[in-house]
PDB file of C-alpha atoms in Angstrom:
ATOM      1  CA  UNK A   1     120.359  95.132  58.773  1.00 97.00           C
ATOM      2  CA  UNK A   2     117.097  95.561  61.030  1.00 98.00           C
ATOM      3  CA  UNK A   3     119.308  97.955  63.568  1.00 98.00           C
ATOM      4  CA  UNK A   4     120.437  99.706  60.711  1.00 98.00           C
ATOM      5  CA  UNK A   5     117.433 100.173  59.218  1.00 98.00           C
ATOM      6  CA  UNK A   6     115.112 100.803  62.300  1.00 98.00           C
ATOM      7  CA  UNK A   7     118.650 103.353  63.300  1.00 98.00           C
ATOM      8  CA  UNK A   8     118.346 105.418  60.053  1.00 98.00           C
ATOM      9  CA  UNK A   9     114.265 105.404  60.401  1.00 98.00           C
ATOM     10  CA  UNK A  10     114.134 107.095  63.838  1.00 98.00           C
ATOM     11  CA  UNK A  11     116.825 109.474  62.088  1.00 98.00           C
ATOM     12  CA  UNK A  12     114.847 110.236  59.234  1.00 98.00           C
ATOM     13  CA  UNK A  13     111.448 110.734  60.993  1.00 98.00           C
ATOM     14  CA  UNK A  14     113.072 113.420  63.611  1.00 98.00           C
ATOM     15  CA  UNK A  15     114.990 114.937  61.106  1.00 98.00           C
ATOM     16  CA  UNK A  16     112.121 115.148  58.399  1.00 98.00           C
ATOM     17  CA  UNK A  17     109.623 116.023  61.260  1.00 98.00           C
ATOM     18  CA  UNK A  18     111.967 118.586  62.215  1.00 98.00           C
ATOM     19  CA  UNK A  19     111.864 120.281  58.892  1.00 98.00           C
ATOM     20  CA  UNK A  20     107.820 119.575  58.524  1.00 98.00           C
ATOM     21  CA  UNK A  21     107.697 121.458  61.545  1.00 98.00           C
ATOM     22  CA  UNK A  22     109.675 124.368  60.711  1.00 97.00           C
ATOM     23  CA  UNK A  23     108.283 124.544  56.926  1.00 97.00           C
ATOM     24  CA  UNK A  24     104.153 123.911  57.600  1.00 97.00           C
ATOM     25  CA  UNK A  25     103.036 122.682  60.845  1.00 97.00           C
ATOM     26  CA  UNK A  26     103.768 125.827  62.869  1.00 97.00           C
ATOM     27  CA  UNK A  27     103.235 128.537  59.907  1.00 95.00           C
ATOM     28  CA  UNK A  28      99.802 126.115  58.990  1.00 95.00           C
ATOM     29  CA  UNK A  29      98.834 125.444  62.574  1.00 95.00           C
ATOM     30  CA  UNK A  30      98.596 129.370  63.745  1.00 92.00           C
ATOM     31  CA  UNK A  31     101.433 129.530  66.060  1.00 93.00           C
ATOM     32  CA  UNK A  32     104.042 131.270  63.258  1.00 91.00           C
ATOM     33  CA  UNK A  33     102.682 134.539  62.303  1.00 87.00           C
ATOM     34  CA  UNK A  34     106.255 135.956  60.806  1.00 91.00           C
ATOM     35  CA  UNK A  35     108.165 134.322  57.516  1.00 91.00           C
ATOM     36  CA  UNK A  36     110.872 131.390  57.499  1.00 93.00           C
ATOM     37  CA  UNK A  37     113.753 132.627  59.505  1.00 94.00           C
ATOM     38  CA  UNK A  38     116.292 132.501  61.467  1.00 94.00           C
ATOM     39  CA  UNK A  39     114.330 130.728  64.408  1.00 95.00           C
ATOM     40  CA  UNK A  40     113.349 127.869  62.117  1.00 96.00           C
ATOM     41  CA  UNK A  41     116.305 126.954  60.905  1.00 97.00           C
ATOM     42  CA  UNK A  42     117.622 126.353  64.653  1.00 97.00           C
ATOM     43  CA  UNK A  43     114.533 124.134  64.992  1.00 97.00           C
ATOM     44  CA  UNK A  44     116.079 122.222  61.837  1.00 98.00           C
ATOM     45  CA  UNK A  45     119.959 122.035  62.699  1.00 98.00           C
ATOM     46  CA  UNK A  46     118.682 121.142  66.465  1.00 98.00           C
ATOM     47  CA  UNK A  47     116.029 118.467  65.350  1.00 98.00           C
ATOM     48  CA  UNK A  48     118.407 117.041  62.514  1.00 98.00           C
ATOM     49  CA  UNK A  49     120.873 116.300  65.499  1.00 98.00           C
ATOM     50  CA  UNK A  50     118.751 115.185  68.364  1.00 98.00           C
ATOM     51  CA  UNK A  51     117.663 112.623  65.072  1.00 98.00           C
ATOM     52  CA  UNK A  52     121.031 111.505  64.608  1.00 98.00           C
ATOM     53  CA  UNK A  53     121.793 111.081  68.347  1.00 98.00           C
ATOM     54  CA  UNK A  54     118.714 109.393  68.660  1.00 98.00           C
ATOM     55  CA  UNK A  55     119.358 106.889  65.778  1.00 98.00           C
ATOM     56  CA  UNK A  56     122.394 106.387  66.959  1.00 97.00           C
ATOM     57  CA  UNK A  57     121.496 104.744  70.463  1.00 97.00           C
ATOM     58  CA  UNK A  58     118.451 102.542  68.905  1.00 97.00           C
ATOM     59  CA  UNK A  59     121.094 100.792  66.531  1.00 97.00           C
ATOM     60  CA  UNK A  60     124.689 101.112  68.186  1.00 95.00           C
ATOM     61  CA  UNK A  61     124.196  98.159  70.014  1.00 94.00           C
ATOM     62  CA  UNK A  62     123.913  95.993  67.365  1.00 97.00           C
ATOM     63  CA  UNK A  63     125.643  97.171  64.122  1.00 96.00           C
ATOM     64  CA  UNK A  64     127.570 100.148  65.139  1.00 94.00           C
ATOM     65  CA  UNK A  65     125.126 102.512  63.677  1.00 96.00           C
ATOM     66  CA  UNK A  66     126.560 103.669  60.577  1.00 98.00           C
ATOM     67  CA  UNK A  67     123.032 104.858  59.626  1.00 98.00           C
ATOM     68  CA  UNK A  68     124.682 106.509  56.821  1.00 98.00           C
ATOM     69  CA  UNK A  69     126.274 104.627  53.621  1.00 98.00           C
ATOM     70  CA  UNK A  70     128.946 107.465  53.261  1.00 98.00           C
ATOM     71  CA  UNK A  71     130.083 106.218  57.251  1.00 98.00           C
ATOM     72  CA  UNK A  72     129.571 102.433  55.962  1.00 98.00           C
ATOM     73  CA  UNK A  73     131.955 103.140  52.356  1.00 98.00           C
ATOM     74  CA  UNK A  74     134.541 105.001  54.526  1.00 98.00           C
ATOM     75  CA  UNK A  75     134.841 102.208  57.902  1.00 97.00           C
ATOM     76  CA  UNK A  76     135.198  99.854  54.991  1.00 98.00           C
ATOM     77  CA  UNK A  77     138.169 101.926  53.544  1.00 97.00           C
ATOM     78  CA  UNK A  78     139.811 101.903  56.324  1.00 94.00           C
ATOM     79  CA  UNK A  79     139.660  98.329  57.217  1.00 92.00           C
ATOM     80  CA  UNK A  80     137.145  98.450  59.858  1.00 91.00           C
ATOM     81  CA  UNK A  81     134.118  96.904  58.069  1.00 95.00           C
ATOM     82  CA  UNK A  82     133.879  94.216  55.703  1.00 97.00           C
ATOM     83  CA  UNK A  83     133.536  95.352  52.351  1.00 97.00           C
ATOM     84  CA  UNK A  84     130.720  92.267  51.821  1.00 97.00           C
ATOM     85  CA  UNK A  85     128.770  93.847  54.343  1.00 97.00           C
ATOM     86  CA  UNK A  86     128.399  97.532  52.353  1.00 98.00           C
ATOM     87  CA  UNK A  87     125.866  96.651  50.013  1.00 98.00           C
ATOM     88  CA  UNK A  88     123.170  95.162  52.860  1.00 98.00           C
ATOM     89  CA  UNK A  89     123.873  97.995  55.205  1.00 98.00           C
ATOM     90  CA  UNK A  90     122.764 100.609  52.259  1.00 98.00           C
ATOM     91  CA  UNK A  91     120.093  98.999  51.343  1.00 98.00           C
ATOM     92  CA  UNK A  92     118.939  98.933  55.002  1.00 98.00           C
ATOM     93  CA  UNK A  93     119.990 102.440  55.302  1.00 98.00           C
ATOM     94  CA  UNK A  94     117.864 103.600  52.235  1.00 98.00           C
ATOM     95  CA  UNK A  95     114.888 101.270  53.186  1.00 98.00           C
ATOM     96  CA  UNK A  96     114.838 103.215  56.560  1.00 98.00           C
ATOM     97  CA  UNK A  97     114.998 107.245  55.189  1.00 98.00           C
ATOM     98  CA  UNK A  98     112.294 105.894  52.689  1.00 98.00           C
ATOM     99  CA  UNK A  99     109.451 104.176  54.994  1.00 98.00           C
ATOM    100  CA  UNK A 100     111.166 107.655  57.881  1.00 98.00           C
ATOM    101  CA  UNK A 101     109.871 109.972  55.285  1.00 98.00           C
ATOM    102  CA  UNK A 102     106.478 108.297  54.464  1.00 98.00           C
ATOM    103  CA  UNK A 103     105.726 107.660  58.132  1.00 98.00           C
ATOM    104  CA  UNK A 104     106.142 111.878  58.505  1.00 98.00           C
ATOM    105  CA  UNK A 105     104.462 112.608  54.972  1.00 98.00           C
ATOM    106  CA  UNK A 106     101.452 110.412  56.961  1.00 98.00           C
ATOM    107  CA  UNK A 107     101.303 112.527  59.553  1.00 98.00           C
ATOM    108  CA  UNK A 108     101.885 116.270  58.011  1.00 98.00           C
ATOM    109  CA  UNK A 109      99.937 115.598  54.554  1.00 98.00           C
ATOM    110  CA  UNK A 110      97.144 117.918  55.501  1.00 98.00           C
ATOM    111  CA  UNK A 111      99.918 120.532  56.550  1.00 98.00           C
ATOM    112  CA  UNK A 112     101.026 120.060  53.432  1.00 98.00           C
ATOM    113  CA  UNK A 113      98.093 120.121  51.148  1.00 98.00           C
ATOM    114  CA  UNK A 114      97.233 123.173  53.049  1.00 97.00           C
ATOM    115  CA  UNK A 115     100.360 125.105  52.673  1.00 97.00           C
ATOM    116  CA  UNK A 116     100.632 124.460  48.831  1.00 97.00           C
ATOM    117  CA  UNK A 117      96.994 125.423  48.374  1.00 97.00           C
ATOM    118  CA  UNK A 118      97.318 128.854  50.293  1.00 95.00           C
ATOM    119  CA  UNK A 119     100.460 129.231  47.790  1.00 96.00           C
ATOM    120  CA  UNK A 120      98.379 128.667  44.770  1.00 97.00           C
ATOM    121  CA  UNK A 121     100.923 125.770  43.389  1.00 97.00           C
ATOM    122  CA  UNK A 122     100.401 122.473  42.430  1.00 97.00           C
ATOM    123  CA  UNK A 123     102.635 119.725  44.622  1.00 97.00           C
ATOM    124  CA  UNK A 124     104.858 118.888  41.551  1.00 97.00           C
ATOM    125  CA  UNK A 125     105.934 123.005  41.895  1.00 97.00           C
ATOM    126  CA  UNK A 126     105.645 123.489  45.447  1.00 98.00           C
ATOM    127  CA  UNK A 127     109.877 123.513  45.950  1.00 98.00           C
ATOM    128  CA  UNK A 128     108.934 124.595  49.587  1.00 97.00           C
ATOM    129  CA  UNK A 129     107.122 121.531  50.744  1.00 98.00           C
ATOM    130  CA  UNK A 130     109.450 118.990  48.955  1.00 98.00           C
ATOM    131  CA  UNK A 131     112.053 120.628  50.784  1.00 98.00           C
ATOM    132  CA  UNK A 132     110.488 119.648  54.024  1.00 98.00           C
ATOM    133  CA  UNK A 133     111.717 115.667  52.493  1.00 98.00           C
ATOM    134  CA  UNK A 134     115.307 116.501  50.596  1.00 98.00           C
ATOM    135  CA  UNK A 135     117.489 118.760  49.493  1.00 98.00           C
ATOM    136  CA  UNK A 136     118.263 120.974  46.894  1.00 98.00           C
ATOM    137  CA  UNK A 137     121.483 123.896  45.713  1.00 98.00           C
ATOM    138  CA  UNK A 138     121.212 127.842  47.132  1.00 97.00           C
ATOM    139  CA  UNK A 139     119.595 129.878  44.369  1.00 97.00           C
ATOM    140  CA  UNK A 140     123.201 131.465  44.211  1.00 97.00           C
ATOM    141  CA  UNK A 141     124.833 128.586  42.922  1.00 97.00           C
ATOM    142  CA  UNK A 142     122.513 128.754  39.872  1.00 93.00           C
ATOM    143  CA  UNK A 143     122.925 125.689  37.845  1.00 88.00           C
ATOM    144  CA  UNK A 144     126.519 125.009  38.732  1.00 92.00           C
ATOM    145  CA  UNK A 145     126.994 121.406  40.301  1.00 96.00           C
ATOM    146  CA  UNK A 146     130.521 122.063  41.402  1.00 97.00           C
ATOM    147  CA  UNK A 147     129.485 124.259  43.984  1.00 97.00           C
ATOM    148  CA  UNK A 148     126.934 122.071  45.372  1.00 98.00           C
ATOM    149  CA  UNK A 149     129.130 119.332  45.208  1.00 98.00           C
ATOM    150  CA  UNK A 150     132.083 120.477  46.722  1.00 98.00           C
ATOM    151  CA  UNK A 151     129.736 121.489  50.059  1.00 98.00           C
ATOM    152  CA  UNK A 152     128.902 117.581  49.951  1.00 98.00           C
ATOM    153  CA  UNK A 153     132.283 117.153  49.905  1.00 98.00           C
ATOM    154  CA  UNK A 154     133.090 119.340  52.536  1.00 98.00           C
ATOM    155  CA  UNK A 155     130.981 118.533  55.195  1.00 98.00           C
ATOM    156  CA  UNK A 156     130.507 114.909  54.585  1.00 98.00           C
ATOM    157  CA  UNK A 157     134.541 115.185  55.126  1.00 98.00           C
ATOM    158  CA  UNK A 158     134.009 117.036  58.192  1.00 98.00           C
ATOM    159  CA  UNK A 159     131.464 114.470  59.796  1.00 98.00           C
ATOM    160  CA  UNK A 160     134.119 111.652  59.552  1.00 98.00           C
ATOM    161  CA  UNK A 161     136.947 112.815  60.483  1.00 98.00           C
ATOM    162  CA  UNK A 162     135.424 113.789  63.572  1.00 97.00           C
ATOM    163  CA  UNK A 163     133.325 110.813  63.829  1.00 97.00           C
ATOM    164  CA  UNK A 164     136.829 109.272  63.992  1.00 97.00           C
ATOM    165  CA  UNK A 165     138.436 111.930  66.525  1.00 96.00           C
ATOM    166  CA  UNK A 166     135.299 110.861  68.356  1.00 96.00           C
ATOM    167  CA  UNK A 167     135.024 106.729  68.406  1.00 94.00           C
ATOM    168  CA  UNK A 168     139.248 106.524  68.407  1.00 94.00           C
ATOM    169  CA  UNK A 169     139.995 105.403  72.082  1.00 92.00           C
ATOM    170  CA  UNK A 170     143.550 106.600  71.897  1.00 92.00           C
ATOM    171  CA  UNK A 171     142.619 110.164  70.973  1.00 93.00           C
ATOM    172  CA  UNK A 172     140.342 111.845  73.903  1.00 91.00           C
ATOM    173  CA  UNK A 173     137.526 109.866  73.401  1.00 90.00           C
ATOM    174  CA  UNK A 174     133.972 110.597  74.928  1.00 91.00           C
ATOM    175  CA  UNK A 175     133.524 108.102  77.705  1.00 85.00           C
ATOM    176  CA  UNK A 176     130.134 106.638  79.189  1.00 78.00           C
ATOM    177  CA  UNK A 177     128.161 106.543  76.439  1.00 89.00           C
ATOM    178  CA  UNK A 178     128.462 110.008  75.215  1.00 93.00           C
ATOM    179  CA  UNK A 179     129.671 109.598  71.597  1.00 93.00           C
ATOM    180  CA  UNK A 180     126.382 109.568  69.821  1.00 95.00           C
ATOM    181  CA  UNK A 181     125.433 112.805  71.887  1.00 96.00           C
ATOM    182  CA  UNK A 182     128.550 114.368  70.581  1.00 97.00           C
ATOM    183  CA  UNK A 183     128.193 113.292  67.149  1.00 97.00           C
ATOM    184  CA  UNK A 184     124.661 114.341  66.941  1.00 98.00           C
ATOM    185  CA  UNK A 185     126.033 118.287  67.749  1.00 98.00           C
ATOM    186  CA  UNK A 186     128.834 117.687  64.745  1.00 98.00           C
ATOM    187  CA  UNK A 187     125.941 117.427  62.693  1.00 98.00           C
ATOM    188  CA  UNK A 188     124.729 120.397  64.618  1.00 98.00           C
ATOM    189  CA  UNK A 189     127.651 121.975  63.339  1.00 98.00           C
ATOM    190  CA  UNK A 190     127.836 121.430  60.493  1.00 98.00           C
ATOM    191  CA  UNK A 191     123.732 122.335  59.363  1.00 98.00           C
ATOM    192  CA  UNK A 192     125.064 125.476  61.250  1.00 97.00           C
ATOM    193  CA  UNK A 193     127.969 126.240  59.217  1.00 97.00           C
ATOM    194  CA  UNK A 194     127.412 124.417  55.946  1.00 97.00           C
ATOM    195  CA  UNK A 195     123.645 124.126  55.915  1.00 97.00           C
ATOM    196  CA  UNK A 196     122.371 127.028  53.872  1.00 96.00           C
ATOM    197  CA  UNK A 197     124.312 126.299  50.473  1.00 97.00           C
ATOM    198  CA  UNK A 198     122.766 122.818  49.770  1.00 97.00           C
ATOM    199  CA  UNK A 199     120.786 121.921  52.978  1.00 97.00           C
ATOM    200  CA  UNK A 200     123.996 119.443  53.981  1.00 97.00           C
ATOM    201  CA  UNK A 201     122.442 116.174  53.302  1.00 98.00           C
ATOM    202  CA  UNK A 202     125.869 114.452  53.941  1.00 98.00           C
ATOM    203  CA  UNK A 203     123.826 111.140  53.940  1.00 98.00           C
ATOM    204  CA  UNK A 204     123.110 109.462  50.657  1.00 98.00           C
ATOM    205  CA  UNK A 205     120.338 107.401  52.158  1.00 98.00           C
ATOM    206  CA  UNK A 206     119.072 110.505  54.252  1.00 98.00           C
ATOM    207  CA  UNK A 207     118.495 112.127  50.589  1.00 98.00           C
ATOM    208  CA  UNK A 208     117.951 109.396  48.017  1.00 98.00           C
ATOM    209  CA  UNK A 209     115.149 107.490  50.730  1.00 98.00           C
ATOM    210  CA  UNK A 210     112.727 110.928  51.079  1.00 98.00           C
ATOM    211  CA  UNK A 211     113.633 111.693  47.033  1.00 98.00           C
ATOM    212  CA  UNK A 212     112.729 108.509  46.272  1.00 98.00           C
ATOM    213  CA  UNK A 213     109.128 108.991  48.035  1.00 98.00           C
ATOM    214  CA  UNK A 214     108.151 112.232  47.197  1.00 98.00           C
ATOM    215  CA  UNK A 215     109.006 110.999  43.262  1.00 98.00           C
ATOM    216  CA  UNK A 216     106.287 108.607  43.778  1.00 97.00           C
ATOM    217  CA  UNK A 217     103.778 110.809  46.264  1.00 97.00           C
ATOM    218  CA  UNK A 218     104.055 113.625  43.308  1.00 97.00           C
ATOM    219  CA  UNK A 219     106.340 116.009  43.261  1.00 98.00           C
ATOM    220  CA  UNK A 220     107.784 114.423  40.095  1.00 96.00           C
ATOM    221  CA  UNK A 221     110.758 116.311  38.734  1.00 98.00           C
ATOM    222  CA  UNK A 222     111.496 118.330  41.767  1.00 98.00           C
ATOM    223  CA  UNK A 223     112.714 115.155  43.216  1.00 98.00           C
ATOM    224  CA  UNK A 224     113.479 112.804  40.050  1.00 98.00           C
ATOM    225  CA  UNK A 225     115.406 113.860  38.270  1.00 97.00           C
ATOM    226  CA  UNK A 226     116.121 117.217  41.135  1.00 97.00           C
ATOM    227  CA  UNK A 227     115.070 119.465  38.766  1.00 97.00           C
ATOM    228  CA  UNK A 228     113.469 123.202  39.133  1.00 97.00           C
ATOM    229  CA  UNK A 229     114.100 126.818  38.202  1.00 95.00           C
ATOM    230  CA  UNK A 230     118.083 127.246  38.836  1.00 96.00           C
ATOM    231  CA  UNK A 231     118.983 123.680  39.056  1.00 97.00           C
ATOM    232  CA  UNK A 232     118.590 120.432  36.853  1.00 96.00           C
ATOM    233  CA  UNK A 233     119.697 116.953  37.531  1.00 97.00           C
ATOM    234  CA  UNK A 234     120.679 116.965  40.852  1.00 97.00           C
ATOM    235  CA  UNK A 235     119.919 113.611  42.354  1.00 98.00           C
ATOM    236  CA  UNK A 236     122.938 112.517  41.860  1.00 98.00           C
ATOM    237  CA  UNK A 237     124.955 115.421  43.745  1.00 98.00           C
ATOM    238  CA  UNK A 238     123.972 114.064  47.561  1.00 98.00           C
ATOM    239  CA  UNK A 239     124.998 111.130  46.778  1.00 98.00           C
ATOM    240  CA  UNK A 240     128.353 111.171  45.370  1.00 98.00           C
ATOM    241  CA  UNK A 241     129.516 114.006  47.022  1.00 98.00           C
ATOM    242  CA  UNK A 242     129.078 112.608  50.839  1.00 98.00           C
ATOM    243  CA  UNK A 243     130.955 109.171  49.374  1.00 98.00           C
ATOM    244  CA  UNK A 244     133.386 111.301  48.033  1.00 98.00           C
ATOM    245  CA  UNK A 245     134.041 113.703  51.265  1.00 98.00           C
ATOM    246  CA  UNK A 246     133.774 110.095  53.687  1.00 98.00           C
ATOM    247  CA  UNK A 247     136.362 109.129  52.104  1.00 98.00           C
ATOM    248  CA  UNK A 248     138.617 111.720  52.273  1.00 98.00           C
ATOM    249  CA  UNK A 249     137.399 112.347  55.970  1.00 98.00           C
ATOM    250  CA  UNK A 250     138.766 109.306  57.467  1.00 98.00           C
ATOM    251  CA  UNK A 251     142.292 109.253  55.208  1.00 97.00           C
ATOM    252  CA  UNK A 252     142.768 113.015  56.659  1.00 98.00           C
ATOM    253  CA  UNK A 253     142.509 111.600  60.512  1.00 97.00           C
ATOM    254  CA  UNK A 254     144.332 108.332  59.423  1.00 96.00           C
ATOM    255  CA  UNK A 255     146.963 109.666  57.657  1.00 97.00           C
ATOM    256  CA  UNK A 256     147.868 112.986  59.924  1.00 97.00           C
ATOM    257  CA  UNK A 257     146.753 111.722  63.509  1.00 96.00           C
ATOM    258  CA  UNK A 258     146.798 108.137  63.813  1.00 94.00           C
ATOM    259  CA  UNK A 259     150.626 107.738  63.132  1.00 94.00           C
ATOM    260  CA  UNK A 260     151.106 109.855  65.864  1.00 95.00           C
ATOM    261  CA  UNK A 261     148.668 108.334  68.195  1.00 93.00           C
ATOM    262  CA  UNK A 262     149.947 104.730  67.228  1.00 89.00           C
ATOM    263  CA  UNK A 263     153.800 105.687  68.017  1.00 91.00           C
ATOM    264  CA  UNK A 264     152.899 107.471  71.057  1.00 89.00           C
ATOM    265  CA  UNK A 265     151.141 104.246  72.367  1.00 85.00           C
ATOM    266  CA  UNK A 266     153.773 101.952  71.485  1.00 85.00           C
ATOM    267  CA  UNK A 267     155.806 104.553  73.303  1.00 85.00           C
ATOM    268  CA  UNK A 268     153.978 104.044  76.287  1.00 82.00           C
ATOM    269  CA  UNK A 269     153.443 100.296  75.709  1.00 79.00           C
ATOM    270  CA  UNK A 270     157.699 100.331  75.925  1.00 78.00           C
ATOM    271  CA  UNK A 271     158.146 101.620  78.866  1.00 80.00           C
ATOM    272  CA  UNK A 272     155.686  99.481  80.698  1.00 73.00           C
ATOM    273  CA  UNK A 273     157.740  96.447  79.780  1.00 69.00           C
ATOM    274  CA  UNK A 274     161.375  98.050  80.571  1.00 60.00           C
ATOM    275  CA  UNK A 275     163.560  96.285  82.535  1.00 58.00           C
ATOM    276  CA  UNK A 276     162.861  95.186  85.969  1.00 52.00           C
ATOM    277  CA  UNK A 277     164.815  97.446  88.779  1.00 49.00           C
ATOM    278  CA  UNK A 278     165.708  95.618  92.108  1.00 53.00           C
ATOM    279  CA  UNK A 279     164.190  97.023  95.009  1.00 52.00           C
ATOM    280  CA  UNK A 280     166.791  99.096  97.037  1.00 50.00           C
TER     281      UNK A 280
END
């Protein structure tokens, strides 16, 4: 539980810091003179998974850093975790994003104060600087959920089933060490591909933790209950949907790969013990 929740703090205060850095501390500190673009959302999708490679090596040692209760719920689906072990490794996990966040809102709170007051908004309306903490749906969905949800879904569902391409030995496995580098660019990935429709959370505790502190820091119902302009209750939408899509990430690898890899090792496994030939 302490590698899982020191794994999903270092996550959570590169990953937020990331974001604080993209959103306030280089418009507010002078060295941004243009508008949110392009530019900063590469600092986000890169920072997001230098945090997750990062996390990873602190607490892989020890607990196999799941640093994520979707990755916890789905190992224990599939047999490789014990189910009495889920419950302490989310509360771990969320206990991590939450004192993650707060150590970054420590550090960026006059960014922040700053860049709501040059926006004339109050913190429980400033959408721009509670983004810096969690997410929230494209403007496009409007106040649809499915839409959101499904993205959870999606990409949560992409993480795993590479996450198990990635840690399955029989497959083509990274070697040395290299699986948490190469799992860090599938999140990459997937803030490149998915990121823009509902800022690809695909991490309950990555979500719920910083939700859970801005509620009490101020931004009220922006966070609790995720509501603003196009969008109402949505704090419940990054957290079912990345259970949902874990889920349904590993059964895709284990039902369409490992069958294969599993017959083609007791293939191999065969014809090692064939019979003995006599030497000519």
């Amino acid at each position: 539980m302490i590698a899982e929740f020191l794994g999903t703090f270092v996550l959570l205060l590169l990953g937020v810091g990331s974001v604080a850095v993209a959103v306030v501390g280089l418009p507010g500190s002078g060295r941004q003179v243009v508008e949110f673009g392009p530019a900063n959302w590469l600092i986000i999708g890169w920072g997001w998974g230098l945090a997750v490679v990062f996390g990873v090596y602190v607490a892989g040692g020890v607990s196999g850093a799941h640093i994520n209760p979707a990755v916890t719920l789905a190992f224990a689906v599939r047999r490789d975790f014990p189910w009495r072990k889920v419950l302490p490794y989310w509360l771990a996990q969320l206990a991590g994003a939450f004192v993650g966040a707060a150590l970054v809102y420590a550090c960026y709170r006059w960014a922040i104060d700053a860049a709501n007051a040059q926006a004339g908004v109050p913190r429980d309306q400033s959408l721009a600087t509670y983004s810096i903490f969690a997410t929230f749906p494209a403007e496009y969905f409007g106040n649809s959920w499915w839409g959101p949800l499904l993205d959870q879904i999606v990409g949560t569902g992409i993480l795993l089933l590479l996450i198990c391409a990635l840690i399955d030995t029989r497959n083509t496995a990274p070697m040395s060490n290299l699986g948490p580098f190469l799992i860090g660019l599938v999140v990459v990935a997937i803030g490149f591909t998915f990121g823009t429709n509902a800022g690809y959370a695909i991490n309950p505790a990555r979500d719920f933790g910083p939700r859970l502190f801005t509620f009490f820091e101020g931004w009220g119902p922006i966070a609790l209950p995720g509501t603003f302009g196009w969008f109402s209750g949505y704090w419940w939408i990054p957290i079912v949907g990345p259970l949902i899509g874990a889920v349904a990430g590993v059964l895709v690898y284990d039902l369409l790969i490992t069958p294969v890899l599993k017959a083609r090792r007791k293939e191999a496994e065969e014809a090692e013990e064939g019979p003995a030939t006599q030497e000519p």
